[in-house]
mmCIF file of C-alpha atoms and ligand atoms in Angstrom:
data_model
loop_
_atom_site.group_PDB
_atom_site.id
_atom_site.type_symbol
_atom_site.label_atom_id
_atom_site.label_comp_id
_atom_site.label_asym_id
_atom_site.label_seq_id
_atom_site.Cartn_x
_atom_site.Cartn_y
_atom_site.Cartn_z
ATOM 1 C CA MET A 1 70.985 77.944 124.629
ATOM 2 C CA LEU A 2 73.658 79.261 122.249
ATOM 3 C CA ASP A 3 74.972 76.674 119.832
ATOM 4 C CA ARG A 4 78.649 76.337 119.094
ATOM 5 C CA LYS A 5 79.126 77.911 115.695
ATOM 6 C CA GLU A 6 82.000 77.770 113.259
ATOM 7 C CA ASP A 7 81.797 81.442 112.452
ATOM 8 C CA ILE A 8 82.678 83.929 115.134
ATOM 9 C CA LEU A 9 80.171 86.769 114.992
ATOM 10 C CA ILE A 10 80.828 89.864 117.055
ATOM 11 C CA LEU A 11 78.130 92.426 117.773
ATOM 12 C CA ALA A 12 80.083 95.635 118.318
ATOM 13 C CA ILE A 13 78.995 98.923 119.890
ATOM 14 C CA GLU A 14 80.749 102.307 119.803
ATOM 15 C CA SER A 15 79.591 105.492 121.565
ATOM 16 C CA SER A 16 82.780 107.184 122.815
ATOM 17 C CA CYS A 17 82.193 110.599 121.266
ATOM 18 C CA ASP A 18 79.574 111.873 118.827
ATOM 19 C CA GLU A 19 78.744 108.807 116.728
ATOM 20 C CA THR A 20 76.279 106.163 117.923
ATOM 21 C CA ALA A 21 77.370 103.030 116.093
ATOM 22 C CA ALA A 22 76.793 99.289 115.959
ATOM 23 C CA SER A 23 78.120 96.591 113.662
ATOM 24 C CA VAL A 24 78.182 92.855 113.071
ATOM 25 C CA VAL A 25 81.603 91.489 112.108
ATOM 26 C CA ARG A 26 82.223 87.897 110.975
ATOM 27 C CA ASN A 27 85.535 86.206 111.756
ATOM 28 C CA GLY A 28 87.243 89.508 112.451
ATOM 29 C CA ARG A 29 87.570 90.905 108.976
ATOM 30 C CA GLU A 30 84.197 90.642 107.274
ATOM 31 C CA VAL A 31 81.770 93.452 108.023
ATOM 32 C CA LEU A 32 78.149 92.284 107.735
ATOM 33 C CA SER A 33 76.733 95.636 108.846
ATOM 34 C CA ASN A 34 78.137 98.978 109.939
ATOM 35 C CA VAL A 35 75.450 101.376 111.143
ATOM 36 C CA ILE A 36 76.478 104.877 112.214
ATOM 37 C CA TYR A 37 74.202 107.582 113.518
ATOM 38 C CA SER A 38 76.314 110.731 113.328
ATOM 39 C CA GLN A 39 75.491 113.567 115.707
ATOM 40 C CA ILE A 40 77.685 116.066 113.864
ATOM 41 C CA ALA A 41 74.793 118.254 112.687
ATOM 42 C CA LEU A 42 73.542 118.478 116.267
ATOM 43 C CA HIS A 43 76.842 119.795 117.629
ATOM 44 C CA THR A 44 77.774 122.047 114.700
ATOM 45 C CA VAL A 45 75.735 124.941 116.066
ATOM 46 C CA TYR A 46 77.895 124.892 119.264
ATOM 47 C CA GLY A 47 81.185 124.728 117.347
ATOM 48 C CA GLY A 48 82.181 121.404 118.923
ATOM 49 C CA VAL A 49 80.904 118.334 120.759
ATOM 50 C CA VAL A 50 78.770 119.130 123.825
ATOM 51 C CA PRO A 51 79.210 116.075 126.103
ATOM 52 C CA GLU A 52 75.739 116.187 127.738
ATOM 53 C CA ILE A 53 73.975 116.479 124.395
ATOM 54 C CA ALA A 54 76.079 113.597 123.032
ATOM 55 C CA SER A 55 75.139 111.331 125.968
ATOM 56 C CA ARG A 56 71.445 112.113 125.662
ATOM 57 C CA LYS A 57 71.426 111.468 121.936
ATOM 58 C CA HIS A 58 73.301 108.167 122.414
ATOM 59 C CA ILE A 59 70.581 107.032 124.852
ATOM 60 C CA GLU A 60 67.918 107.947 122.333
ATOM 61 C CA LYS A 61 69.585 106.175 119.412
ATOM 62 C CA ILE A 62 71.529 103.210 120.771
ATOM 63 C CA ASN A 63 68.812 100.527 120.698
ATOM 64 C CA GLN A 64 67.673 101.591 117.254
ATOM 65 C CA VAL A 65 71.238 101.465 115.887
ATOM 66 C CA ILE A 66 71.872 98.005 117.397
ATOM 67 C CA GLU A 67 68.588 96.638 116.008
ATOM 68 C CA GLN A 68 69.456 98.050 112.611
ATOM 69 C CA ALA A 69 72.948 96.518 112.679
ATOM 70 C CA LEU A 70 71.419 93.084 113.347
ATOM 71 C CA ALA A 71 68.715 93.609 110.704
ATOM 72 C CA VAL A 72 71.179 94.672 107.975
ATOM 73 C CA ALA A 73 73.358 91.643 108.807
ATOM 74 C CA ASP A 74 70.193 89.498 108.779
ATOM 75 C CA LYS A 75 71.135 88.088 112.184
ATOM 76 C CA SER A 76 69.645 87.947 115.665
ATOM 77 C CA PHE A 77 71.227 88.114 119.132
ATOM 78 C CA GLY A 78 71.134 84.313 119.175
ATOM 79 C CA ASP A 79 73.470 84.141 116.161
ATOM 80 C CA MET A 80 76.156 86.215 117.902
ATOM 81 C CA THR A 81 79.273 84.801 119.577
ATOM 82 C CA ALA A 82 80.059 87.822 121.771
ATOM 83 C CA VAL A 83 79.263 91.480 122.304
ATOM 84 C CA ALA A 84 82.154 93.957 122.151
ATOM 85 C CA VAL A 85 81.982 97.568 123.270
ATOM 86 C CA THR A 86 84.280 100.587 123.487
ATOM 87 C CA TYR A 87 84.889 101.297 127.195
ATOM 88 C CA GLY A 88 87.537 104.019 126.815
ATOM 89 C CA PRO A 89 89.031 106.436 126.161
ATOM 90 C CA GLY A 90 86.340 108.994 125.406
ATOM 91 C CA LEU A 91 83.615 111.099 126.997
ATOM 92 C CA VAL A 92 82.511 109.329 130.163
ATOM 93 C CA GLY A 93 78.775 109.928 129.744
ATOM 94 C CA ALA A 94 78.902 108.893 126.105
ATOM 95 C CA LEU A 95 80.926 105.735 126.815
ATOM 96 C CA LEU A 96 78.544 104.730 129.599
ATOM 97 C CA VAL A 97 75.629 104.481 127.187
ATOM 98 C CA GLY A 98 77.384 101.907 124.985
ATOM 99 C CA VAL A 99 78.839 100.020 127.942
ATOM 100 C CA SER A 100 75.418 99.820 129.644
ATOM 101 C CA ALA A 101 73.749 98.622 126.444
ATOM 102 C CA ALA A 102 76.409 95.925 125.945
ATOM 103 C CA LYS A 103 76.116 94.786 129.560
ATOM 104 C CA ALA A 104 72.331 94.576 129.260
ATOM 105 C CA ILE A 105 72.641 92.474 126.078
ATOM 106 C CA SER A 106 75.229 90.232 127.699
ATOM 107 C CA PHE A 107 73.050 89.803 130.808
ATOM 108 C CA ALA A 108 69.903 89.039 128.821
ATOM 109 C CA THR A 109 71.461 86.694 126.239
ATOM 110 C CA GLY A 110 74.424 85.148 128.029
ATOM 111 C CA LEU A 111 76.808 86.408 125.328
ATOM 112 C CA PRO A 112 80.367 87.009 126.574
ATOM 113 C CA LEU A 113 81.155 90.700 127.116
ATOM 114 C CA ILE A 114 84.387 92.171 125.712
ATOM 115 C CA GLY A 115 85.521 95.724 126.470
ATOM 116 C CA VAL A 116 87.570 97.248 123.664
ATOM 117 C CA HIS A 117 90.027 100.149 123.668
ATOM 118 C CA HIS A 118 88.881 102.814 121.193
ATOM 119 C CA ILE A 119 92.352 103.336 119.706
ATOM 120 C CA GLU A 120 92.862 99.588 119.396
ATOM 121 C CA GLY A 121 89.673 99.763 117.328
ATOM 122 C CA HIS A 122 91.062 102.523 115.091
ATOM 123 C CA ILE A 123 94.249 100.517 114.474
ATOM 124 C CA SER A 124 92.223 97.353 113.771
ATOM 125 C CA ALA A 125 90.208 99.162 111.077
ATOM 126 C CA ASN A 126 93.228 98.424 108.872
ATOM 127 C CA PHE A 127 92.544 94.673 109.056
ATOM 128 C CA ILE A 128 89.092 94.972 107.504
ATOM 129 C CA GLU A 129 90.018 95.891 103.945
ATOM 130 C CA ASN A 130 93.628 94.713 103.969
ATOM 131 C CA LYS A 131 93.128 90.971 104.316
ATOM 132 C CA ASP A 132 96.882 90.340 104.011
ATOM 133 C CA LEU A 133 97.908 92.713 106.802
ATOM 134 C CA GLU A 134 99.392 90.949 109.826
ATOM 135 C CA PRO A 135 101.446 92.367 112.708
ATOM 136 C CA PRO A 136 104.137 93.440 113.263
ATOM 137 C CA PHE A 137 103.908 96.907 111.715
ATOM 138 C CA VAL A 138 104.079 100.568 112.683
ATOM 139 C CA CYS A 139 100.809 102.501 112.897
ATOM 140 C CA LEU A 140 100.253 106.247 113.102
ATOM 141 C CA VAL A 141 97.043 106.973 115.003
ATOM 142 C CA VAL A 142 95.785 110.496 114.393
ATOM 143 C CA SER A 143 92.338 111.321 115.728
ATOM 144 C CA GLY A 144 90.572 114.160 117.516
ATOM 145 C CA GLY A 145 92.001 113.122 120.861
ATOM 146 C CA HIS A 146 95.186 111.181 120.007
ATOM 147 C CA SER A 147 98.379 111.363 118.001
ATOM 148 C CA HIS A 148 100.365 108.209 118.651
ATOM 149 C CA LEU A 149 103.079 106.338 116.818
ATOM 150 C CA VAL A 150 102.562 102.718 117.758
ATOM 151 C CA VAL A 151 104.443 99.514 117.091
ATOM 152 C CA VAL A 152 101.771 96.841 116.658
ATOM 153 C CA LYS A 153 103.785 93.851 117.857
ATOM 154 C CA ASP A 154 100.952 91.346 117.612
ATOM 155 C CA TYR A 155 97.150 91.396 117.718
ATOM 156 C CA GLY A 156 96.279 93.369 120.839
ATOM 157 C CA GLU A 157 99.940 94.032 121.708
ATOM 158 C CA TYR A 158 101.188 97.567 121.368
ATOM 159 C CA GLU A 159 104.172 99.692 122.171
ATOM 160 C CA ILE A 160 103.655 103.438 121.999
ATOM 161 C CA ILE A 161 106.912 104.937 120.687
ATOM 162 C CA GLY A 162 105.701 108.509 120.110
ATOM 163 C CA ARG A 163 102.877 110.722 121.305
ATOM 164 C CA THR A 164 101.804 114.328 121.207
ATOM 165 C CA ARG A 165 103.046 116.569 123.983
ATOM 166 C CA ASP A 166 100.060 118.889 123.685
ATOM 167 C CA ASP A 167 97.279 119.028 121.076
ATOM 168 C CA ALA A 168 96.263 115.991 119.045
ATOM 169 C CA ALA A 169 96.513 116.409 115.262
ATOM 170 C CA GLY A 170 92.714 116.434 114.844
ATOM 171 C CA GLU A 171 92.369 118.948 117.659
ATOM 172 C CA ALA A 172 94.812 121.254 115.822
ATOM 173 C CA PHE A 173 92.751 120.887 112.634
ATOM 174 C CA ASP A 174 89.556 121.723 114.551
ATOM 175 C CA LYS A 175 91.046 124.739 116.353
ATOM 176 C CA VAL A 176 92.652 126.215 113.237
ATOM 177 C CA ALA A 177 89.439 125.669 111.258
ATOM 178 C CA ARG A 178 87.530 127.613 113.895
ATOM 179 C CA ALA A 179 90.114 130.443 113.824
ATOM 180 C CA ILE A 180 89.844 130.843 110.043
ATOM 181 C CA GLY A 181 86.049 130.714 110.165
ATOM 182 C CA LEU A 182 85.466 127.272 108.675
ATOM 183 C CA GLY A 183 83.618 125.920 111.717
ATOM 184 C CA TYR A 184 83.123 122.386 113.040
ATOM 185 C CA PRO A 185 84.163 119.713 112.206
ATOM 186 C CA GLY A 186 87.385 121.333 111.102
ATOM 187 C CA GLY A 187 89.369 118.467 109.600
ATOM 188 C CA PRO A 188 87.181 117.705 106.569
ATOM 189 C CA LYS A 189 86.670 121.436 105.914
ATOM 190 C CA ILE A 190 90.411 122.198 105.918
ATOM 191 C CA ASP A 191 90.964 119.144 103.709
ATOM 192 C CA LYS A 192 88.468 120.508 101.158
ATOM 193 C CA VAL A 193 89.402 124.184 101.181
ATOM 194 C CA SER A 194 93.146 123.389 101.021
ATOM 195 C CA LYS A 195 92.670 122.098 97.502
ATOM 196 C CA GLU A 196 92.092 125.704 96.373
ATOM 197 C CA GLY A 197 95.064 127.067 98.338
ATOM 198 C CA ASN A 198 98.845 127.259 97.955
ATOM 199 C CA GLN A 199 100.534 125.027 100.537
ATOM 200 C CA ASP A 200 103.787 126.997 100.207
ATOM 201 C CA ALA A 201 102.170 130.429 100.656
ATOM 202 C CA ILE A 202 102.993 130.780 104.363
ATOM 203 C CA HIS A 203 105.786 129.010 106.206
ATOM 204 C CA PHE A 204 104.485 127.629 109.486
ATOM 205 C CA PRO A 205 106.851 125.861 111.949
ATOM 206 C CA ARG A 206 107.466 122.095 111.988
ATOM 207 C CA ALA A 207 108.038 121.339 115.668
ATOM 208 C CA LYS A 208 110.523 118.770 116.900
ATOM 209 C CA VAL A 209 110.607 117.593 120.508
ATOM 210 C CA VAL A 210 114.211 117.589 121.723
ATOM 211 C CA GLY A 211 115.282 114.155 122.959
ATOM 212 C CA ALA A 212 112.090 112.425 121.781
ATOM 213 C CA GLU A 213 112.397 111.897 118.042
ATOM 214 C CA TYR A 214 108.947 110.305 117.604
ATOM 215 C CA ASP A 215 106.939 112.735 119.741
ATOM 216 C CA PHE A 216 104.751 115.459 118.269
ATOM 217 C CA SER A 217 103.798 118.972 119.297
ATOM 218 C CA PHE A 218 101.104 120.919 117.491
ATOM 219 C CA SER A 219 100.297 123.772 119.863
ATOM 220 C CA GLY A 220 103.162 125.938 118.537
ATOM 221 C CA LEU A 221 101.850 125.500 115.017
ATOM 222 C CA LYS A 222 98.345 126.452 116.148
ATOM 223 C CA SER A 223 99.753 129.597 117.850
ATOM 224 C CA ALA A 224 101.731 130.461 114.702
ATOM 225 C CA VAL A 225 98.512 130.362 112.669
ATOM 226 C CA LEU A 226 96.729 132.570 115.243
ATOM 227 C CA ASN A 227 99.677 135.033 115.250
ATOM 228 C CA TYR A 228 99.617 135.146 111.465
ATOM 229 C CA LEU A 229 95.870 135.926 111.479
ATOM 230 C CA ASN A 230 96.339 138.638 114.133
ATOM 231 C CA SER A 231 99.179 140.280 112.276
ATOM 232 C CA CYS A 232 97.141 140.339 109.046
ATOM 233 C CA GLU A 233 94.288 141.974 110.937
ATOM 234 C CA MET A 234 96.582 144.596 112.485
ATOM 235 C CA LYS A 235 98.103 145.423 109.098
ATOM 236 C CA GLY A 236 94.663 145.524 107.513
ATOM 237 C CA GLU A 237 95.644 142.756 105.090
ATOM 238 C CA ALA A 238 93.064 140.342 103.735
ATOM 239 C CA VAL A 239 93.523 136.706 104.781
ATOM 240 C CA ASN A 240 93.493 134.066 102.071
ATOM 241 C CA THR A 241 91.702 131.288 103.958
ATOM 242 C CA ALA A 242 92.600 128.585 101.442
ATOM 243 C CA ASP A 243 96.314 129.479 101.599
ATOM 244 C CA VAL A 244 96.313 129.449 105.417
ATOM 245 C CA ALA A 245 94.472 126.102 105.469
ATOM 246 C CA ALA A 246 96.784 124.518 102.865
ATOM 247 C CA SER A 247 99.975 125.828 104.523
ATOM 248 C CA PHE A 248 98.836 124.678 107.980
ATOM 249 C CA GLN A 249 97.828 121.255 106.647
ATOM 250 C CA LYS A 250 101.201 120.875 104.909
ATOM 251 C CA ALA A 251 103.031 121.678 108.166
ATOM 252 C CA VAL A 252 101.078 118.956 110.023
ATOM 253 C CA ILE A 253 101.558 116.392 107.255
ATOM 254 C CA ASP A 254 105.309 117.055 106.900
ATOM 255 C CA VAL A 255 105.879 116.268 110.586
ATOM 256 C CA LEU A 256 103.623 113.194 110.599
ATOM 257 C CA VAL A 257 105.288 111.765 107.493
ATOM 258 C CA GLU A 258 108.848 112.499 108.601
ATOM 259 C CA HIS A 259 108.423 110.971 112.084
ATOM 260 C CA SER A 260 106.525 107.930 110.809
ATOM 261 C CA VAL A 261 108.884 106.998 107.980
ATOM 262 C CA HIS A 262 111.848 107.491 110.309
ATOM 263 C CA ALA A 263 110.254 105.140 112.870
ATOM 264 C CA VAL A 264 109.454 102.445 110.295
ATOM 265 C CA LYS A 265 113.074 102.503 109.085
ATOM 266 C CA GLN A 266 114.612 102.638 112.547
ATOM 267 C CA TYR A 267 112.536 99.706 113.766
ATOM 268 C CA GLY A 268 113.303 97.767 110.586
ATOM 269 C CA PHE A 269 109.708 97.129 109.469
ATOM 270 C CA ASP A 270 108.439 97.214 105.901
ATOM 271 C CA LYS A 271 104.774 97.776 106.775
ATOM 272 C CA PHE A 272 103.124 100.988 107.860
ATOM 273 C CA ALA A 273 99.473 101.818 108.546
ATOM 274 C CA ILE A 274 97.491 104.930 109.445
ATOM 275 C CA ALA A 275 94.346 105.175 111.566
ATOM 276 C CA GLY A 276 91.913 107.657 113.128
ATOM 277 C CA GLY A 277 89.794 110.495 111.756
ATOM 278 C CA VAL A 278 92.731 112.548 110.435
ATOM 279 C CA ALA A 279 93.883 109.488 108.451
ATOM 280 C CA SER A 280 90.970 110.195 106.094
ATOM 281 C CA ASN A 281 92.695 113.442 105.011
ATOM 282 C CA SER A 282 93.284 113.227 101.268
ATOM 283 C CA SER A 283 96.600 115.131 101.195
ATOM 284 C CA LEU A 284 97.955 113.118 104.126
ATOM 285 C CA ARG A 285 97.144 109.873 102.340
ATOM 286 C CA ALA A 286 98.761 111.110 99.129
ATOM 287 C CA ALA A 287 101.894 112.229 101.008
ATOM 288 C CA PHE A 288 102.246 108.843 102.755
ATOM 289 C CA GLU A 289 101.544 106.998 99.521
ATOM 290 C CA GLU A 290 104.454 108.785 97.845
ATOM 291 C CA GLU A 291 106.907 108.662 100.733
ATOM 292 C CA CYS A 292 106.262 104.964 101.410
ATOM 293 C CA ARG A 293 106.707 104.139 97.717
ATOM 294 C CA LYS A 294 110.063 105.968 97.705
ATOM 295 C CA ASN A 295 111.175 104.058 100.806
ATOM 296 C CA LYS A 296 109.806 100.677 99.707
ATOM 297 C CA ILE A 297 107.381 100.495 102.622
ATOM 298 C CA HIS A 298 103.975 98.808 102.171
ATOM 299 C CA PHE A 299 101.408 101.450 103.039
ATOM 300 C CA TYR A 300 98.035 100.431 104.534
ATOM 301 C CA HIS A 301 95.054 102.647 105.277
ATOM 302 C CA PRO A 302 91.363 102.110 105.955
ATOM 303 C CA SER A 303 88.870 103.717 103.564
ATOM 304 C CA PRO A 304 87.766 107.143 104.899
ATOM 305 C CA ALA A 305 84.485 105.836 106.390
ATOM 306 C CA LEU A 306 86.454 103.338 108.492
ATOM 307 C CA CYS A 307 88.960 106.001 109.631
ATOM 308 C CA THR A 308 86.409 108.071 111.533
ATOM 309 C CA ASP A 309 84.510 106.556 114.468
ATOM 310 C CA ASN A 310 82.557 103.406 113.642
ATOM 311 C CA ALA A 311 81.684 100.097 115.322
ATOM 312 C CA ALA A 312 83.098 97.752 112.646
ATOM 313 C CA MET A 313 86.618 98.579 113.868
ATOM 314 C CA ILE A 314 85.496 97.719 117.426
ATOM 315 C CA GLY A 315 84.150 94.404 116.117
ATOM 316 C CA THR A 316 87.507 93.590 114.519
ATOM 317 C CA ALA A 317 89.483 94.500 117.650
ATOM 318 C CA GLY A 318 86.873 92.625 119.732
ATOM 319 C CA TYR A 319 87.365 89.509 117.609
ATOM 320 C CA TYR A 320 91.100 89.377 118.326
ATOM 321 C CA GLU A 321 90.417 90.060 122.015
ATOM 322 C CA TYR A 322 87.886 87.215 121.947
ATOM 323 C CA LEU A 323 90.490 84.839 120.485
ATOM 324 C CA LYS A 324 92.943 85.888 123.201
ATOM 325 C CA GLY A 325 90.360 85.046 125.852
ATOM 326 C CA THR A 326 89.520 88.578 126.998
ATOM 327 C CA ARG A 327 86.189 88.545 128.877
ATOM 328 C CA HIS A 328 84.733 91.276 131.048
ATOM 329 C CA GLY A 329 82.282 91.023 133.916
ATOM 330 C CA PHE A 330 79.248 93.169 134.648
ATOM 331 C CA ASP A 331 81.520 95.461 136.626
ATOM 332 C CA LEU A 332 82.944 96.759 133.326
ATOM 333 C CA ASN A 333 82.955 100.528 133.560
ATOM 334 C CA ALA A 334 83.608 103.444 131.221
ATOM 335 C CA VAL A 335 87.251 104.543 131.549
ATOM 336 C CA PRO A 336 87.653 108.011 129.999
ATOM 337 C CA ASN A 337 91.480 107.978 130.177
ATOM 338 C CA LEU A 338 92.125 104.326 129.364
ATOM 339 C CA ARG A 339 95.687 103.860 128.097
ATOM 340 C CA LEU A 340 96.485 101.778 125.030
ATOM 341 C CA GLY A 341 97.563 98.284 126.051
ATOM 342 C CA GLU A 342 96.083 98.736 129.534
ATOM 343 C CA ARG A 343 93.648 95.973 130.515
ATOM 344 C CA LEU A 344 91.061 96.768 133.186
HETATM 345 O O1 LIG C 401 88.790 109.274 115.028
HETATM 346 P P1 LIG C 401 87.778 110.344 115.101
HETATM 347 O O2 LIG C 401 86.525 110.191 114.256
HETATM 348 O O3 LIG C 401 87.307 110.583 116.560
HETATM 349 C C1 LIG C 401 88.184 110.527 117.646
HETATM 350 O O4 LIG C 401 88.415 109.388 118.153
HETATM 351 O O5 LIG C 401 88.706 111.598 118.006
HETATM 352 O O6 LIG C 401 88.538 111.674 114.703
HETATM 353 C C2 LIG C 401 87.900 112.914 114.639
HETATM 354 C C3 LIG C 401 88.935 113.943 114.216
HETATM 355 C C4 LIG C 401 88.407 115.361 114.250
HETATM 356 O O7 LIG C 401 89.376 116.178 114.881
HETATM 357 C C5 LIG C 401 88.266 115.710 112.780
HETATM 358 O O8 LIG C 401 88.418 117.090 112.500
HETATM 359 C C6 LIG C 401 89.380 114.882 112.154
HETATM 360 O O9 LIG C 401 89.357 113.674 112.862
HETATM 361 N N1 LIG C 401 89.161 114.636 110.731
HETATM 362 C C7 LIG C 401 89.979 115.087 109.770
HETATM 363 C C8 LIG C 401 89.384 114.708 108.525
HETATM 364 N N2 LIG C 401 88.242 114.013 108.806
HETATM 365 C C9 LIG C 401 88.120 113.987 110.173
HETATM 366 N N3 LIG C 401 91.133 115.770 109.824
HETATM 367 C C10 LIG C 401 91.727 116.097 108.676
HETATM 368 N N4 LIG C 401 91.223 115.795 107.447
HETATM 369 C C11 LIG C 401 90.068 115.101 107.335
HETATM 370 N N5 LIG C 401 89.577 114.795 106.135
HETATM 371 ZN ZN1 LIG C 402 87.986 107.810 117.307
#
């Protein structure tokens, strides 16, 4: 039925949060199509992602997005080698839509099914445009749900050396944006408005976790911003939104840069990568660019469109899982709290 082919073509599906996405990736690093239906506009009115609405929209869009990914790549199901899908972590109802679609495709076509960890996908986004990047390296993963410092020992082999104790970096961006009236999604809005602000206007705390040099904590910073806003209101002082945004952003970036560079040096690597939605932040990229140059560390980052959720990154991670022999059965389920490196 399916011929042996020289090229390995992965059809990848991603639906863990509020993007319905599908992609065709050739030999791990060549993206033939990358279709994303973003639900952001739909959730903006609620100030954040509403899980039930996300699931329903995924159901409505998933087949269309998959068909489009194949059409843009000028391929059919029969040309594919395997189907890869995000099965966690994420919103359970949202994940289930992608997982069910992938299982149905696998059942109907006989293509092997490969479940992919969403964060493994984010990390793998670095392989797409950086053809020379090979493990081992240190990767900072900063998304809406995660802030991890990870040693990428080999393809698909990770050691988490630091994590957030409370809010994820993206979550802090989203909450602070809401507090200063910028709305959802907060990260890109803070990024933009910060360019008109003074990052040294207000000193917000840079939290350290005692006894865990690579861990992060952002909830104290978020509270400091809220306290600052309250005290301005009580004193009847006007709030300069751009200054608050820029000063908050600088506090987050300082901690991320300091911890990451320290880890790269301590572990003796000369390669460092960033991943996840927050990695598209322009000031964060500039700060890492400079600090890595000073410390003679090669700095890798995906282009902004590959930092936020997409299926191409799942196709790349799926390719390396395919090579390692990872195959899932039809009992593959959505795992909302799947841990990095965990294989279910
Ligand atoms: O990786 P992602 O698309 O989804 C998750 O897996 O969570 O990340 C979304 C997060 C949101 O919190 C969003 O506000 C943040 O990434 N984000 C940004 C920027 N673009 C997206 N944060 C800071 N600056 C940005 N430019
Ligand atoms: Zn993500």
